[in-house]
Coordinates of C-alpha atoms and ligand atoms in Angstrom, one line a residue:
X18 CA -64.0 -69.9 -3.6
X19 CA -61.1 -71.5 -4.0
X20 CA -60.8 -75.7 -3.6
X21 CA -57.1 -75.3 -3.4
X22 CA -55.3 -75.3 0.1
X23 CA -51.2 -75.7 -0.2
X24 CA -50.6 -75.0 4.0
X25 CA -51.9 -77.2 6.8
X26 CA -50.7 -78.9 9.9
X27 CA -51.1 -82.2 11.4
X28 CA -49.9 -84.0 14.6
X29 CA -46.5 -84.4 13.0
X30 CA -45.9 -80.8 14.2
X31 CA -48.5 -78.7 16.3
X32 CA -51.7 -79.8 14.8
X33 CA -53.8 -81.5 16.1
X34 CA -55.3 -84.1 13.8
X35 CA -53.0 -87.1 12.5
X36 CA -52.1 -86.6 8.8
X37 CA -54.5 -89.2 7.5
X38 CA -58.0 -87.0 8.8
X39 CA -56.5 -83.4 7.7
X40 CA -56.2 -85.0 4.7
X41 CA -59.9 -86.3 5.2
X42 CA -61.3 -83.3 6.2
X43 CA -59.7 -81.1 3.7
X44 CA -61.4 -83.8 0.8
X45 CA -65.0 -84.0 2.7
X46 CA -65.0 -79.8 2.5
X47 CA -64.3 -80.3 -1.7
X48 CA -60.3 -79.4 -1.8
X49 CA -59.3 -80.8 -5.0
X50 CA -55.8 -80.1 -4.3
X51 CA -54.1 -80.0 -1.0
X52 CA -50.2 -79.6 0.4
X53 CA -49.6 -81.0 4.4
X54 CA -47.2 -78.6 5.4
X55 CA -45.9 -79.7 9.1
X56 CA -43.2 -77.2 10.5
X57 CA -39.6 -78.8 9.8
X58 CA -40.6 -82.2 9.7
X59 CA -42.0 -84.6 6.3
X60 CA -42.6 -88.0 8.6
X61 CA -46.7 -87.4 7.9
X62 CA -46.5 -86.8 3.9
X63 CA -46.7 -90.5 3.1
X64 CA -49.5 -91.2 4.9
X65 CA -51.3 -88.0 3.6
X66 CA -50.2 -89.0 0.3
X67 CA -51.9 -92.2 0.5
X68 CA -55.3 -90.7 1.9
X69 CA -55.5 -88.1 -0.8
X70 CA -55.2 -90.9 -3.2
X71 CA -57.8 -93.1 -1.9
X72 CA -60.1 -90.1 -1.8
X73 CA -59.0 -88.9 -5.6
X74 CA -57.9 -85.6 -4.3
X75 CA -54.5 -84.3 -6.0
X76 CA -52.5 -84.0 -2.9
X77 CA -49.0 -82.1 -3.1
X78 CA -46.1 -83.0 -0.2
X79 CA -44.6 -80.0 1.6
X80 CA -43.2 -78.6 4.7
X81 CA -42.7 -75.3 6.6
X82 CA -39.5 -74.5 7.7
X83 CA -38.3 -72.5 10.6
X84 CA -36.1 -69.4 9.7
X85 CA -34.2 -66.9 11.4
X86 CA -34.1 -63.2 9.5
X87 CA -32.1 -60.2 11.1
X88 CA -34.2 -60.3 13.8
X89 CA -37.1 -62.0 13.3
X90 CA -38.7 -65.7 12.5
X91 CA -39.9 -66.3 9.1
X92 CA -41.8 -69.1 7.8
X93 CA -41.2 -70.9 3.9
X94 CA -42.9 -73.4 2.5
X95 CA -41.9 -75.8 0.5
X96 CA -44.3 -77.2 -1.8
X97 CA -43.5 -79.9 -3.8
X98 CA -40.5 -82.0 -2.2
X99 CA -39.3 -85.0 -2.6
X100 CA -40.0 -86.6 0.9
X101 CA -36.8 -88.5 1.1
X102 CA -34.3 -86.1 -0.2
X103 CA -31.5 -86.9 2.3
X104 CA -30.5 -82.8 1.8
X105 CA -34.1 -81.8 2.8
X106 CA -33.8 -84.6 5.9
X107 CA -30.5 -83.5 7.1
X108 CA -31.5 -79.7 7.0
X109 CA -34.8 -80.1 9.1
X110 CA -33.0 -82.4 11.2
X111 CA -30.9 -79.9 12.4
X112 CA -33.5 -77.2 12.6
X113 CA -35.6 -79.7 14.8
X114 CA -32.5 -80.4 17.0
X115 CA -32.6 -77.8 18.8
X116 CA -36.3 -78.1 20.0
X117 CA -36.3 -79.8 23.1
X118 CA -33.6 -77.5 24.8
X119 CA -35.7 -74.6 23.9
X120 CA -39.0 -76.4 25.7
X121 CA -36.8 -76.4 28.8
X122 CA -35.8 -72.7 28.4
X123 CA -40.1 -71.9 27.7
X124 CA -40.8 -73.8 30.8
X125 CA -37.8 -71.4 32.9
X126 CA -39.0 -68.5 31.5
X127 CA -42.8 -69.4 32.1
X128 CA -41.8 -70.5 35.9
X129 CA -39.7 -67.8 36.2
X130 CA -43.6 -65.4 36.3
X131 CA -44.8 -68.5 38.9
X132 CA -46.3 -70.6 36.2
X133 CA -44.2 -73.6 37.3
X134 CA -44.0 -77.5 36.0
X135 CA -45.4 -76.5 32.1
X136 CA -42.7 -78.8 30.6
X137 CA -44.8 -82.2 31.3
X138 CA -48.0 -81.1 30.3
X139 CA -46.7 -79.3 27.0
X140 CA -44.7 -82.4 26.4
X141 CA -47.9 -84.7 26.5
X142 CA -49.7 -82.0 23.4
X143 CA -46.6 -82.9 21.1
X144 CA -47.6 -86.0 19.4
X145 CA -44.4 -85.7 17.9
X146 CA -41.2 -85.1 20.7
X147 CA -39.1 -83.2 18.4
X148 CA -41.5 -81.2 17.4
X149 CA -42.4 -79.3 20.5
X150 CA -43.2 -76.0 19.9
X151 CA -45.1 -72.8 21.5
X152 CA -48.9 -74.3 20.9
X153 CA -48.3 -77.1 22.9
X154 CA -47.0 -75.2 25.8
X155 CA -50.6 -73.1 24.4
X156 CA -53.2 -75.8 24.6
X157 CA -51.6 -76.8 28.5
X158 CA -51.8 -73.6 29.3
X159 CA -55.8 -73.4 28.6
X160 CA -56.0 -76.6 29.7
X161 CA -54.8 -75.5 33.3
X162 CA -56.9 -72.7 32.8
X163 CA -54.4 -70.2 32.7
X164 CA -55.6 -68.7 29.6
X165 CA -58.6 -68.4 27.8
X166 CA -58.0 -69.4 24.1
X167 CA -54.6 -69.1 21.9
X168 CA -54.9 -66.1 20.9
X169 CA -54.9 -64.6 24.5
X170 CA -52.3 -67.0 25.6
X171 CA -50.3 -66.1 22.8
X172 CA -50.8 -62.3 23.4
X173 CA -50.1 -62.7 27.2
X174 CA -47.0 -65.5 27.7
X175 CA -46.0 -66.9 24.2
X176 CA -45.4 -64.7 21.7
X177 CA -42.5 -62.8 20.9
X178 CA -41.2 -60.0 24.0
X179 CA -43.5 -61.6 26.3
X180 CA -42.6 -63.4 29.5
X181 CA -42.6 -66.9 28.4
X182 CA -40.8 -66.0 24.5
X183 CA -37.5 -67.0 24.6
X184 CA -35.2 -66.3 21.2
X185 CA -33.7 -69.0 19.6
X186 CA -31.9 -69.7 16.4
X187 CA -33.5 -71.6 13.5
X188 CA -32.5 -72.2 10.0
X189 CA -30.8 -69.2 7.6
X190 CA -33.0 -68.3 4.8
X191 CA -30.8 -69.4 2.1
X192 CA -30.3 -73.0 3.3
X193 CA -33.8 -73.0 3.8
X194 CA -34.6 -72.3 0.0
X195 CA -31.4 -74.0 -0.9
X196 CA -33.0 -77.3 1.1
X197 CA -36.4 -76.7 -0.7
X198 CA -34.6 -76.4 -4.0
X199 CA -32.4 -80.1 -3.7
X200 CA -35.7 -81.8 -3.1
X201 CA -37.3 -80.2 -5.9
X202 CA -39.7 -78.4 -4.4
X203 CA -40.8 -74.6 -4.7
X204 CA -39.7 -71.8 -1.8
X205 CA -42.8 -69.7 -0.5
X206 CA -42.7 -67.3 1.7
X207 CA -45.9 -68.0 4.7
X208 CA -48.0 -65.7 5.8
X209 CA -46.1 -62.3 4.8
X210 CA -48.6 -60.4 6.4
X211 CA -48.7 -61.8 9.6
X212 CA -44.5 -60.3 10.1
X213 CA -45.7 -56.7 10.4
X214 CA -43.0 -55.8 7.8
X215 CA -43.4 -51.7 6.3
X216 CA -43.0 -51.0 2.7
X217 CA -38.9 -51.4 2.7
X218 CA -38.6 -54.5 4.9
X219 CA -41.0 -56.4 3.2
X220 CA -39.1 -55.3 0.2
X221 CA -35.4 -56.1 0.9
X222 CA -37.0 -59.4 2.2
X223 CA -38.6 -60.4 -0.7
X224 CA -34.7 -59.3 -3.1
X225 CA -33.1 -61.4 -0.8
X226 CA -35.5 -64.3 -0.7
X227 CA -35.4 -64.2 -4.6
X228 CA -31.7 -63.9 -4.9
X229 CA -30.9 -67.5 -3.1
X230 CA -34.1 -69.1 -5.0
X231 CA -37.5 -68.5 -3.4
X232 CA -40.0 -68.0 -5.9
X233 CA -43.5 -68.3 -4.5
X234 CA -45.4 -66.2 -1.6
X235 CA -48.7 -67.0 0.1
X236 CA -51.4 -63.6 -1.0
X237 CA -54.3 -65.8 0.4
X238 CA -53.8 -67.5 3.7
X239 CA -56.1 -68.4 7.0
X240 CA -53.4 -65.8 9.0
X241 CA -54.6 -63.0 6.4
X242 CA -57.3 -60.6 5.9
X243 CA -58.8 -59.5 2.7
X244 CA -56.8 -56.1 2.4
X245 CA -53.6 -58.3 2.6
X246 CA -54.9 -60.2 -0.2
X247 CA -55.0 -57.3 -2.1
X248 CA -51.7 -56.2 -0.6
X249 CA -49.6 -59.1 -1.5
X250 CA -51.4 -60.4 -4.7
X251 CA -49.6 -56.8 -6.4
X252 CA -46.5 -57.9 -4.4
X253 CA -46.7 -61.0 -5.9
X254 CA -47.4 -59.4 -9.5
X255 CA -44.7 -56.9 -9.4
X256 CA -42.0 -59.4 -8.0
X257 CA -42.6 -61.9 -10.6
X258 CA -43.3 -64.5 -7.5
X259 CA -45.8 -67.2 -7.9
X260 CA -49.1 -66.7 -5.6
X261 CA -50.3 -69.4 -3.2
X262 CA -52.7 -69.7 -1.1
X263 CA -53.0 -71.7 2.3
X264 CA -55.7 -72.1 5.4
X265 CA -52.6 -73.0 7.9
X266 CA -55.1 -75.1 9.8
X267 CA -53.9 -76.3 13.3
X268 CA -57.6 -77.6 14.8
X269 CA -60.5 -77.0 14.8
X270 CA -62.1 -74.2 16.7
X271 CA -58.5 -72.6 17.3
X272 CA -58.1 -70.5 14.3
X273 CA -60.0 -68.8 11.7
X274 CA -59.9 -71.4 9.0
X275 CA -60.9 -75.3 8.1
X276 CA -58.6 -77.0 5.0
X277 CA -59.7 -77.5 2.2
X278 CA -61.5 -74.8 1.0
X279 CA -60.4 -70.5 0.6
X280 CA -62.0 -67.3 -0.6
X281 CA -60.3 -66.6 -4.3
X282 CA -57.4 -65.3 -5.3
X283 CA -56.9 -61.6 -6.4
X284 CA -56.8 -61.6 -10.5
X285 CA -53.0 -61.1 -11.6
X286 CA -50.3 -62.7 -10.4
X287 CA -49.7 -66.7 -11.3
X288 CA -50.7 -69.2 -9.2
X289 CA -47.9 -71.4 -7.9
X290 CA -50.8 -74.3 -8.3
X291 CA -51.1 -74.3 -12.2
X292 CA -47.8 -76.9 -12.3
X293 CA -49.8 -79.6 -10.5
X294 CA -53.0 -79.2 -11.9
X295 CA -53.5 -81.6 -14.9
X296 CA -52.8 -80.2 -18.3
X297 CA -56.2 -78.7 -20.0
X298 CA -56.8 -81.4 -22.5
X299 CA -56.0 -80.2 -26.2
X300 CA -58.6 -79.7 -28.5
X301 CA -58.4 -81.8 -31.7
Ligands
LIG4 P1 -42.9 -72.4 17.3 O1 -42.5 -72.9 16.0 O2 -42.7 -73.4 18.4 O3 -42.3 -71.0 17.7 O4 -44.5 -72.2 17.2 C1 -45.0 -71.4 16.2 C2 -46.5 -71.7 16.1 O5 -47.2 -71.2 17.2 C3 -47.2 -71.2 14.9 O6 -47.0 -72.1 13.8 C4 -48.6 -71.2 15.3 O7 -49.1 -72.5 15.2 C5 -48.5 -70.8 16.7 N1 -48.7 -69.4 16.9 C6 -47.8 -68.4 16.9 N2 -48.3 -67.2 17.2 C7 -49.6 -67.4 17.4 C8 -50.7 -66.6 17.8 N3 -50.6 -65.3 17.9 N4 -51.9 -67.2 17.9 C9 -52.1 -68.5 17.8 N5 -51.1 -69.3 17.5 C10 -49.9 -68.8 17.3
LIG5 MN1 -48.0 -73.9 13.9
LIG6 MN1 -46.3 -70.4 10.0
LIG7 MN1 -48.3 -73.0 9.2

């Protein structure tokens, strides 16, 4: 097993435990080295920072940016920023900006199939108001009993082509590595396998994500199974990308995964984690 996890969530964006017990939870399961990733927002890193510390687990700051991609959202990770890179901060503030309008639009599109008045109740899940997403409008809608779990409310109202998706336009994928790269960080790409990409698209995605800078992608992560370990550690290999590997935990009993801890990585490709591990002492 793996005691690396470089993806998680916290109440800054749609999980749901404040950055100081992810943190705390990821270090009580035996992470030794962990990344908060909120979507296209930093405000939790310092206070995970500071928890990780405390606890003597190597702690790395990151983020997860929204992306728009021919037709499609993308996820990248950036692992390693600098929290306070005013580039980084003016970028995510304009991919956060337009949240709040596209809540109203869910809420439409949602009452529009005589689920009315979703707008209040999602609003009171995001801990965070610029950060309201689809699994807040999620959890109210379970909570009203409308749906069973996320995945079925997801596969019913939420996700995309269904009658409470509505499209909306996040961040290019250049300015999203280019944003990663000012603050010093590393550009993964999340979760390939969860995009449903064939052969070619995967492949023109991962030229183009390369050409404006990306050099990492996740081959073990909570959103894949083992054959798309497999899959993406060769990817990985053959592209010259560093590997990384990530639970993406949200809460507990809502997904697959806890932090902290994650089956191994494939032999082969490098590990985007061997730059913050501490140097293997030399032998006199
Ligand atoms: P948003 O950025 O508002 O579009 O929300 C995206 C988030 O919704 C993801 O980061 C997940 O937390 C959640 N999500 C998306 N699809 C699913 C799904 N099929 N099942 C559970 N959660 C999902
Ligand atoms: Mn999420
Ligand atoms: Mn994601
Ligand atoms: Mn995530």
């Amino acid at each position: 097993m793996l005691t690396v996890d470089l993806h998680a969530h916290s109440t800054v964006s749609d999980g749901m435990l404040p950055p100081r017990e992810v943190v705390a939870r990821a270090a009580a399961r035996g992470c030794t080295l962990f990344a908060l990733t909120d979507h296209d927002d930093v405000r939790g890193l310092a206070d995970a920072a500071d928890e990780a510390k405390r606890l003597g687990m190597g702690f790395v700051p990151g983020v997860e940016i929204s992306v728009s991609w021919r037709k499609h959202t993308l996820h990248i990770v950036g692992l390693g920023v600098d929290p306070q890179n005013p580039v980084l901060l003016a970028g995510l503030q304009s991919v956060r900006s337009g949240r709040d309008e596209r809540a109203v639009r869910i809420s439409e599109a949602l009452a529009a199939c005589g689920i009315t008045d979703t707008l209040e109740g999602a609003r009171k899940f995001a801990d965070n108001p610029e950060m309201i997403g689809r699994a807040h409008f999620a959890r109210h809608l379970i909570e009203r009993g409308i749906a069973k779990d996320m995945k079925g409310v997801f596969k019913k109202f939420l996700a995309r082509g269904k009658l409470g998706y509505v499209p909306h336009e996040w961040a290019q994928l250049a300015d999203a590595v280019a944003w990663i790269k000012a603050a010093g960080g590393v550009a993964v790409i999340a979760h390939p396998g969860r995009y449903e990409f064939g052969k070619q698209t995967m492949g023109e995605l991962i030229e183009e994500f390369k050409a404006v800078g990306g050099e990492g992608i996740e081959v073990v992560s909570g959103s894949h199974n083992p054959p798309d370990f497999a899959r993406f550690a060769r990817l990985a290999e053959i592209n010259g990308l560093f590997a990384s590997a990530g639970s993406d935990y949200h809460a507990t009993g809502e997904g697959a995964r806890e932090p902290g801890i994650l089956p191994d990585m494939p032999p082969g490709p490098v590990p985007v984690w061997s730059r913050w591990l501490p140097e293997p002492a030399i032998e006199q």
